[in-house]
Amino acid sequence: MSTEQHFDLIIAGAGILGAACAHIYLERHPGKRVAIVEKELQAAQHQTGRNSGVIHAGVYYQPGSLKARYCREGLERTLAFCRRYNLPFLQCGKLIVATDDKEEERLNTLYHRCQQNQLSPVVLDERQLAKEENAIRGKAAIYVAQTGITDYTAITRTLLGLAQSAGAQIFYNHKVTALEENGQGIRLRCGEQHFRSDGFVNCAGLYADNLIRLQGLEPDFRIIPFRGEYFRLDSQHNDIIRHLIYPVPDPELPFLGVHLTRMIDGSVTVGPNAVLALAREAYSWRSINAAELSQTLSYPGLWKLLSQYWRSGISEMYGSLNKRAYLDKAQRYCPQLQLADLKPYRSGIRAQAVSQQGELLHDFRFVTTERSLHLGNAPSPAATSALPIAEAVVDKLS
């Protein structure tokens, strides 16, 4: 029979949010006993390790929202952290490009949103855009200098190393299978291993809502997985852009559209799209988890969502199955790209919380009890915002 190990705090998930929470908690409470339980064999295997590496500046977010606040603070904190620990980053800036009259109107709205979020956007006309980026075409653009790129896996490993140096223990290959709160604290089981703690933080990302239910709570949302598929440009195009190139997004959707991203390793990626995934970790159409798919399809909120955005859903699916249609989205602003330029690259999954009414939850959502705190919805830019989110989590624990 397994002995029960006791900790002051247990954190589920060794992605960037779990790592940041452990680090900040031990900075404030040195000597406390902290454990991180992670179902994978190593850290940052899903959303953290499969995103585009962008350090967001806070262009799109509702002024005054947690998203906007955490992102603006997170930008500066991420840059400072990279400088302090000699981690790779580049503040290359981004261009948001309008290719028609409708997008130009939306671009004007984004310009004012940038100003509301304490950014200093610069408007470029068609001629100035072409001069700034030879390969990019559009009617107008706004330039946001603060946006950058980094390696979030490297940041996560550094945060975990700092937490371990302060006494944290990391238990890999430990999936949470039981979770109970009582007057004495939290009892948690990972297979045959038993744990007890005074507090619990859920940073499980794609499975965050499952852990909430495992504790006997019933959130008013469900995580719906959307796969973002990317391509990498042939290496001859590594210098095709100097900045990050984004289309003007649909304001009704949380996804930013197919964009060109300078990666920290020098390559350039194209993507992502956003297609409903057949499992929470289904990184291709061939990956199916029947039980998880059944849970997704039986959720009324999903069908209410699809009834609103079915045209977008069909378009995204068509682009996923038809490489030419995918390329067309990038050619709207980068016409020189050809099919042969698109090379295979890893995909990612976005954990998108959807309400029972079919609403996309755009902001962070915390679910709390006396001894537990669940990060139920941590949408992009969660990686950029990891350190201020962790500060907020530790504040709430106090």
Short mmCIF file of C-alpha atoms in Angstrom, two decimals:
data_model
loop_
_atom_site.label_atom_id
_atom_site.label_comp_id
_atom_site.label_asym_id
_atom_site.label_seq_id
_atom_site.Cartn_x
_atom_site.Cartn_y
_atom_site.Cartn_z
CA MET A 1 0.00 0.00 0.00
CA SER A 2 1.35 3.43 -0.97
CA THR A 3 2.18 5.88 1.81
CA GLU A 4 0.55 9.29 1.73
CA GLN A 5 2.88 12.21 1.08
CA HIS A 6 2.03 15.58 2.57
CA PHE A 7 2.69 19.02 1.02
CA ASP A 8 1.68 22.58 1.73
CA LEU A 9 0.67 23.05 -1.91
CA ILE A 10 0.16 20.71 -4.87
CA ILE A 11 0.00 22.07 -8.42
CA ALA A 12 -1.41 19.99 -11.27
CA GLY A 13 0.34 20.66 -14.58
CA ALA A 14 3.98 21.32 -15.49
CA GLY A 15 3.28 23.75 -18.30
CA ILE A 16 4.32 27.37 -18.05
CA LEU A 17 1.43 28.32 -15.71
CA GLY A 18 2.10 25.51 -13.24
CA ALA A 19 5.82 26.25 -13.31
CA ALA A 20 5.25 29.99 -12.75
CA CYS A 21 2.84 29.33 -9.86
CA ALA A 22 5.39 27.08 -8.13
CA HIS A 23 8.17 29.63 -8.60
CA ILE A 24 6.17 32.64 -7.37
CA TYR A 25 4.67 30.73 -4.43
CA LEU A 26 8.11 29.64 -3.19
CA GLU A 27 9.52 33.13 -3.69
CA ARG A 28 6.86 34.42 -1.32
CA HIS A 29 6.83 31.40 1.02
CA PRO A 30 10.35 29.99 1.21
CA GLY A 31 10.60 26.67 2.97
CA LYS A 32 7.07 25.55 2.10
CA ARG A 33 6.62 22.04 0.69
CA VAL A 34 5.41 22.20 -2.91
CA ALA A 35 4.72 19.37 -5.36
CA ILE A 36 3.94 19.56 -9.08
CA VAL A 37 2.15 16.54 -10.54
CA GLU A 38 2.32 16.13 -14.32
CA LYS A 39 0.75 13.34 -16.35
CA GLU A 40 3.41 13.49 -19.08
CA LEU A 41 7.02 12.27 -18.87
CA GLN A 42 8.38 15.81 -19.15
CA ALA A 43 7.24 19.42 -18.92
CA ALA A 44 5.57 21.69 -21.49
CA GLN A 45 4.30 18.95 -23.79
CA HIS A 46 1.04 20.52 -24.92
CA GLN A 47 -0.12 24.14 -25.13
CA THR A 48 3.14 25.56 -23.74
CA GLY A 49 5.40 23.61 -26.07
CA ARG A 50 3.22 23.80 -29.17
CA ASN A 51 2.42 27.50 -29.50
CA SER A 52 3.98 30.05 -31.83
CA GLY A 53 6.32 31.53 -29.22
CA VAL A 54 4.88 35.03 -29.60
CA ILE A 55 5.24 37.50 -26.73
CA HIS A 56 1.94 39.33 -27.16
CA ALA A 57 1.64 43.05 -26.49
CA GLY A 58 -2.12 43.22 -25.80
CA VAL A 59 -3.48 44.55 -29.09
CA TYR A 60 -6.85 42.84 -29.22
CA TYR A 61 -8.13 42.62 -25.66
CA GLN A 62 -10.98 44.47 -24.01
CA PRO A 63 -9.50 47.39 -22.04
CA GLY A 64 -9.72 46.72 -18.33
CA SER A 65 -10.13 42.96 -18.76
CA LEU A 66 -7.86 40.49 -17.01
CA LYS A 67 -6.56 39.52 -20.45
CA ALA A 68 -5.49 43.08 -21.23
CA ARG A 69 -4.00 43.71 -17.81
CA TYR A 70 -2.12 40.43 -17.51
CA CYS A 71 -0.82 40.69 -21.07
CA ARG A 72 0.61 44.20 -20.73
CA GLU A 73 2.29 43.28 -17.44
CA GLY A 74 3.28 39.87 -18.78
CA LEU A 75 5.03 41.39 -21.78
CA GLU A 76 7.42 43.35 -19.58
CA ARG A 77 7.84 40.50 -17.07
CA THR A 78 8.62 37.97 -19.81
CA LEU A 79 11.22 40.22 -21.42
CA ALA A 80 12.83 40.92 -18.03
CA PHE A 81 12.86 37.19 -17.16
CA CYS A 82 14.54 36.32 -20.47
CA ARG A 83 17.19 38.99 -19.92
CA ARG A 84 17.85 37.90 -16.35
CA TYR A 85 18.28 34.21 -17.16
CA ASN A 86 19.86 34.64 -20.61
CA LEU A 87 16.95 33.03 -22.47
CA PRO A 88 16.36 33.66 -26.19
CA PHE A 89 13.98 36.44 -27.22
CA LEU A 90 13.62 39.03 -29.96
CA GLN A 91 11.35 42.07 -29.85
CA CYS A 92 10.78 42.19 -33.62
CA GLY A 93 7.37 43.90 -33.63
CA LYS A 94 4.27 42.92 -35.57
CA LEU A 95 2.34 44.26 -38.55
CA ILE A 96 -1.44 43.76 -38.75
CA VAL A 97 -2.32 43.97 -42.43
CA ALA A 98 -5.66 44.96 -43.98
CA THR A 99 -6.21 43.67 -47.52
CA ASP A 100 -9.64 45.17 -48.32
CA ASP A 101 -11.99 47.98 -47.28
CA LYS A 102 -13.80 45.94 -44.62
CA GLU A 103 -10.52 44.93 -42.97
CA GLU A 104 -9.32 48.54 -43.13
CA GLU A 105 -12.36 49.59 -41.08
CA ARG A 106 -11.55 46.89 -38.51
CA LEU A 107 -7.93 48.01 -38.52
CA ASN A 108 -9.02 51.47 -37.42
CA THR A 109 -10.87 49.88 -34.48
CA LEU A 110 -7.74 47.91 -33.57
CA TYR A 111 -5.68 51.09 -33.71
CA HIS A 112 -7.85 52.69 -31.04
CA ARG A 113 -7.86 49.46 -29.01
CA CYS A 114 -4.04 49.55 -29.01
CA GLN A 115 -4.10 53.09 -27.66
CA GLN A 116 -6.60 52.11 -24.95
CA ASN A 117 -4.22 49.33 -23.91
CA GLN A 118 -1.26 51.73 -23.53
CA LEU A 119 0.45 50.73 -26.78
CA SER A 120 1.82 53.12 -29.40
CA PRO A 121 0.72 51.80 -32.81
CA VAL A 122 1.98 53.33 -36.05
CA VAL A 123 -0.28 53.45 -39.12
CA LEU A 124 1.27 52.50 -42.48
CA ASP A 125 -0.32 53.12 -45.87
CA GLU A 126 0.04 50.76 -48.83
CA ARG A 127 3.33 52.29 -50.02
CA GLN A 128 4.88 52.41 -46.55
CA LEU A 129 3.88 48.79 -45.91
CA ALA A 130 5.53 47.60 -49.13
CA LYS A 131 8.68 49.53 -48.22
CA GLU A 132 8.74 48.04 -44.71
CA GLU A 133 8.10 44.45 -45.89
CA ASN A 134 8.94 43.75 -49.54
CA ALA A 135 6.96 40.49 -49.68
CA ILE A 136 3.78 41.80 -48.01
CA ARG A 137 0.87 43.48 -49.79
CA GLY A 138 -2.09 45.26 -48.25
CA LYS A 139 -4.11 48.48 -48.28
CA ALA A 140 -2.90 49.53 -44.83
CA ALA A 141 -1.31 48.18 -41.67
CA ILE A 142 -0.59 49.07 -38.08
CA TYR A 143 2.82 48.42 -36.57
CA VAL A 144 3.11 47.38 -32.91
CA ALA A 145 6.75 47.54 -31.87
CA GLN A 146 6.38 45.83 -28.48
CA THR A 147 5.46 42.35 -29.79
CA GLY A 148 8.25 39.75 -29.69
CA ILE A 149 9.12 36.07 -29.86
CA THR A 150 10.72 33.64 -27.41
CA ASP A 151 10.96 29.96 -26.45
CA TYR A 152 8.28 29.22 -23.84
CA THR A 153 9.54 25.70 -23.27
CA ALA A 154 12.92 27.13 -22.24
CA ILE A 155 11.17 29.61 -19.93
CA THR A 156 9.15 26.78 -18.37
CA ARG A 157 12.24 24.67 -17.72
CA THR A 158 13.95 27.65 -16.11
CA LEU A 159 10.94 28.34 -13.87
CA LEU A 160 10.82 24.67 -12.85
CA GLY A 161 14.54 24.71 -12.11
CA LEU A 162 14.09 27.75 -9.88
CA ALA A 163 11.18 26.08 -8.09
CA GLN A 164 13.20 22.88 -7.57
CA SER A 165 16.13 24.89 -6.22
CA ALA A 166 13.67 26.35 -3.69
CA GLY A 167 12.56 22.85 -2.67
CA ALA A 168 9.71 21.93 -5.03
CA GLN A 169 9.32 18.30 -6.09
CA ILE A 170 8.10 17.37 -9.57
CA PHE A 171 6.29 14.08 -10.13
CA TYR A 172 6.18 13.20 -13.82
CA ASN A 173 3.97 10.42 -15.19
CA HIS A 174 1.47 11.24 -12.43
CA LYS A 175 -2.06 11.72 -13.74
CA VAL A 176 -4.60 12.92 -11.19
CA THR A 177 -7.25 10.21 -10.82
CA ALA A 178 -9.00 11.32 -7.63
CA LEU A 179 -9.40 14.69 -5.93
CA GLU A 180 -11.25 15.38 -2.70
CA GLU A 181 -11.45 18.38 -0.39
CA ASN A 182 -12.41 18.16 3.26
CA GLY A 183 -11.84 20.10 6.47
CA GLN A 184 -8.30 18.79 6.78
CA GLY A 185 -7.22 19.76 3.26
CA ILE A 186 -6.97 18.18 -0.16
CA ARG A 187 -6.56 14.46 -0.77
CA LEU A 188 -5.27 13.59 -4.19
CA ARG A 189 -4.47 10.33 -5.93
CA CYS A 190 -2.30 9.72 -8.98
CA GLY A 191 -2.71 6.03 -9.76
CA GLU A 192 -1.27 4.21 -6.74
CA GLN A 193 0.34 7.33 -5.29
CA HIS A 194 -1.54 9.21 -2.57
CA PHE A 195 -0.99 12.86 -1.64
CA ARG A 196 -2.39 15.26 0.91
CA SER A 197 -1.97 19.02 0.88
CA ASP A 198 -3.23 22.18 2.51
CA GLY A 199 -3.93 23.74 -0.89
CA PHE A 200 -4.32 22.77 -4.53
CA VAL A 201 -3.89 24.68 -7.80
CA ASN A 202 -5.22 23.32 -11.08
CA CYS A 203 -3.10 24.35 -14.09
CA ALA A 204 -4.09 21.34 -16.19
CA GLY A 205 -4.91 23.34 -19.33
CA LEU A 206 -6.85 21.12 -21.72
CA TYR A 207 -8.09 19.00 -18.79
CA ALA A 208 -8.71 21.81 -16.30
CA ASP A 209 -12.49 21.41 -16.36
CA ASN A 210 -12.16 17.64 -15.86
CA LEU A 211 -10.24 18.20 -12.62
CA ILE A 212 -12.90 20.68 -11.48
CA ARG A 213 -15.53 17.97 -11.98
CA LEU A 214 -13.28 15.37 -10.40
CA GLN A 215 -13.42 17.45 -7.21
CA GLY A 216 -17.22 17.30 -7.33
CA LEU A 217 -17.76 20.82 -8.64
CA GLU A 218 -19.80 21.64 -11.74
CA PRO A 219 -18.43 24.54 -13.81
CA ASP A 220 -20.75 26.43 -16.15
CA PHE A 221 -18.44 25.81 -19.10
CA ARG A 222 -16.58 23.03 -20.86
CA ILE A 223 -13.18 22.98 -22.54
CA ILE A 224 -13.63 22.44 -26.27
CA PRO A 225 -10.38 21.59 -28.09
CA PHE A 226 -9.56 23.46 -31.28
CA ARG A 227 -6.56 22.29 -33.27
CA GLY A 228 -4.29 24.92 -34.79
CA GLU A 229 -2.39 23.56 -37.78
CA TYR A 230 0.87 25.15 -38.94
CA PHE A 231 3.28 24.88 -41.82
CA ARG A 232 6.94 25.85 -41.83
CA LEU A 233 8.26 27.77 -44.82
CA ASP A 234 11.11 26.31 -46.81
CA SER A 235 14.42 27.56 -45.37
CA GLN A 236 15.05 29.77 -48.42
CA HIS A 237 12.25 31.97 -47.03
CA ASN A 238 13.73 32.45 -43.55
CA ASP A 239 14.33 36.12 -44.40
CA ILE A 240 11.02 36.72 -46.17
CA ILE A 241 9.77 38.94 -43.29
CA ARG A 242 11.39 41.18 -40.69
CA HIS A 243 8.36 41.39 -38.40
CA LEU A 244 5.46 39.14 -37.44
CA ILE A 245 2.71 39.46 -40.05
CA TYR A 246 -0.93 39.11 -38.96
CA PRO A 247 -4.21 39.50 -40.85
CA VAL A 248 -6.99 41.62 -39.38
CA PRO A 249 -8.98 39.15 -37.24
CA ASP A 250 -12.71 38.65 -37.12
CA PRO A 251 -13.70 40.51 -33.92
CA GLU A 252 -16.36 37.89 -33.14
CA LEU A 253 -13.85 35.04 -32.90
CA PRO A 254 -10.98 34.47 -30.43
CA PHE A 255 -8.66 33.20 -33.16
CA LEU A 256 -6.24 35.57 -34.90
CA GLY A 257 -6.16 33.96 -38.33
CA VAL A 258 -3.35 32.50 -40.41
CA HIS A 259 -0.23 34.60 -39.87
CA LEU A 260 3.51 34.53 -40.59
CA THR A 261 5.65 34.11 -37.49
CA ARG A 262 9.36 34.53 -37.15
CA MET A 263 10.41 31.71 -34.83
CA ILE A 264 13.22 32.03 -32.32
CA ASP A 265 15.25 29.39 -34.23
CA GLY A 266 15.27 31.55 -37.36
CA SER A 267 12.55 29.71 -39.29
CA VAL A 268 9.18 31.14 -40.37
CA THR A 269 5.85 29.42 -39.77
CA VAL A 270 2.45 29.90 -41.40
CA GLY A 271 -0.65 29.44 -39.28
CA PRO A 272 -2.60 28.53 -37.36
CA ASN A 273 -6.11 27.75 -38.48
CA ALA A 274 -8.72 26.62 -35.93
CA VAL A 275 -10.56 23.33 -36.42
CA LEU A 276 -12.61 21.36 -33.92
CA ALA A 277 -10.34 18.55 -32.67
CA LEU A 278 -11.56 14.97 -32.24
CA ALA A 279 -9.89 14.69 -28.82
CA ARG A 280 -8.24 17.06 -26.36
CA GLU A 281 -4.81 16.03 -27.59
CA ALA A 282 -5.72 15.20 -31.20
CA TYR A 283 -2.89 16.82 -33.13
CA SER A 284 -4.07 15.38 -36.46
CA TRP A 285 -7.28 14.10 -38.06
CA ARG A 286 -6.03 10.55 -37.41
CA SER A 287 -6.08 11.08 -33.63
CA ILE A 288 -9.45 10.22 -32.14
CA ASN A 289 -10.47 9.55 -28.55
CA ALA A 290 -14.01 8.17 -28.69
CA ALA A 291 -14.83 8.95 -25.04
CA GLU A 292 -13.60 12.55 -25.26
CA LEU A 293 -15.28 13.09 -28.62
CA SER A 294 -18.55 11.82 -27.18
CA GLN A 295 -18.22 14.27 -24.26
CA THR A 296 -17.60 17.13 -26.67
CA LEU A 297 -20.44 16.27 -29.03
CA SER A 298 -22.92 15.74 -26.18
CA TYR A 299 -22.31 19.23 -24.80
CA PRO A 300 -25.26 21.51 -25.70
CA GLY A 301 -23.01 24.58 -25.58
CA LEU A 302 -21.00 23.26 -28.53
CA TRP A 303 -24.06 23.02 -30.79
CA LYS A 304 -25.20 26.49 -29.79
CA LEU A 305 -21.72 27.75 -30.67
CA LEU A 306 -21.68 25.95 -34.02
CA SER A 307 -25.11 27.31 -34.91
CA GLN A 308 -23.63 30.82 -34.69
CA TYR A 309 -20.33 30.18 -36.47
CA TRP A 310 -21.06 27.29 -38.82
CA ARG A 311 -19.80 29.18 -41.86
CA SER A 312 -16.46 29.86 -40.19
CA GLY A 313 -16.31 26.25 -39.00
CA ILE A 314 -16.81 24.89 -42.51
CA SER A 315 -14.22 27.31 -43.91
CA GLU A 316 -11.65 26.29 -41.31
CA MET A 317 -12.28 22.60 -41.90
CA TYR A 318 -11.98 23.04 -45.67
CA GLY A 319 -8.67 24.84 -45.21
CA SER A 320 -7.46 22.01 -43.01
CA LEU A 321 -8.27 19.36 -45.62
CA ASN A 322 -7.24 21.43 -48.66
CA LYS A 323 -3.70 22.80 -48.62
CA ARG A 324 -4.47 25.17 -51.50
CA ALA A 325 -7.32 26.77 -49.54
CA TYR A 326 -4.98 27.15 -46.54
CA LEU A 327 -2.36 28.80 -48.75
CA ASP A 328 -4.97 31.21 -50.16
CA LYS A 329 -5.36 32.77 -46.70
CA ALA A 330 -1.64 33.56 -46.50
CA GLN A 331 -1.46 34.70 -50.13
CA ARG A 332 -3.95 37.47 -49.42
CA TYR A 333 -1.09 39.44 -47.87
CA CYS A 334 1.96 37.43 -49.06
CA PRO A 335 1.25 36.60 -52.72
CA GLN A 336 4.67 35.14 -53.56
CA LEU A 337 4.14 32.04 -51.39
CA GLN A 338 3.57 28.78 -53.29
CA LEU A 339 2.37 25.32 -52.27
CA ALA A 340 5.90 23.92 -52.45
CA ASP A 341 6.98 26.46 -49.82
CA LEU A 342 4.70 24.93 -47.15
CA LYS A 343 6.56 22.23 -45.23
CA PRO A 344 5.15 20.06 -42.40
CA TYR A 345 5.21 21.48 -38.89
CA ARG A 346 3.73 20.56 -35.53
CA SER A 347 0.17 21.46 -34.68
CA GLY A 348 -1.18 22.67 -31.36
CA ILE A 349 -4.45 22.52 -29.42
CA ARG A 350 -6.19 25.53 -27.94
CA ALA A 351 -8.23 24.84 -24.80
CA GLN A 352 -11.25 27.03 -25.48
CA ALA A 353 -13.82 27.32 -22.72
CA VAL A 354 -17.41 27.44 -24.03
CA SER A 355 -20.38 28.32 -21.83
CA GLN A 356 -23.59 26.33 -21.65
CA GLN A 357 -25.18 29.11 -23.73
CA GLY A 358 -22.65 28.59 -26.52
CA GLU A 359 -20.53 31.64 -25.71
CA LEU A 360 -16.77 31.65 -26.18
CA LEU A 361 -15.22 32.69 -22.87
CA HIS A 362 -12.63 35.30 -23.83
CA ASP A 363 -11.27 36.14 -20.38
CA PHE A 364 -9.60 34.16 -17.61
CA ARG A 365 -11.93 32.17 -15.37
CA PHE A 366 -11.03 31.07 -11.83
CA VAL A 367 -13.03 28.48 -9.90
CA THR A 368 -12.24 28.50 -6.20
CA THR A 369 -13.09 26.70 -2.98
CA GLU A 370 -11.64 27.16 0.49
CA ARG A 371 -8.53 25.12 -0.34
CA SER A 372 -8.44 24.84 -4.14
CA LEU A 373 -8.00 27.21 -7.04
CA HIS A 374 -8.72 26.06 -10.57
CA LEU A 375 -7.55 27.98 -13.62
CA GLY A 376 -10.64 26.93 -15.53
CA ASN A 377 -10.03 29.11 -18.56
CA ALA A 378 -6.57 30.42 -19.39
CA PRO A 379 -6.81 31.55 -23.03
CA SER A 380 -4.10 33.07 -25.17
CA PRO A 381 -2.06 35.07 -24.22
CA ALA A 382 -1.63 32.84 -21.16
CA ALA A 383 2.02 32.07 -21.95
CA THR A 384 2.89 35.76 -22.23
CA SER A 385 0.90 36.43 -19.05
CA ALA A 386 2.21 33.49 -17.01
CA LEU A 387 4.05 35.48 -14.35
CA PRO A 388 1.26 37.97 -13.53
CA ILE A 389 -1.28 35.11 -13.63
CA ALA A 390 0.89 33.26 -11.10
CA GLU A 391 1.01 36.37 -8.92
CA ALA A 392 -2.80 36.52 -9.00
CA VAL A 393 -3.06 32.82 -8.14
CA VAL A 394 -0.73 33.16 -5.16
CA ASP A 395 -2.64 36.28 -4.03
CA LYS A 396 -5.87 34.28 -4.11
CA LEU A 397 -4.26 31.42 -2.17
CA SER A 398 -3.34 33.89 0.55
#
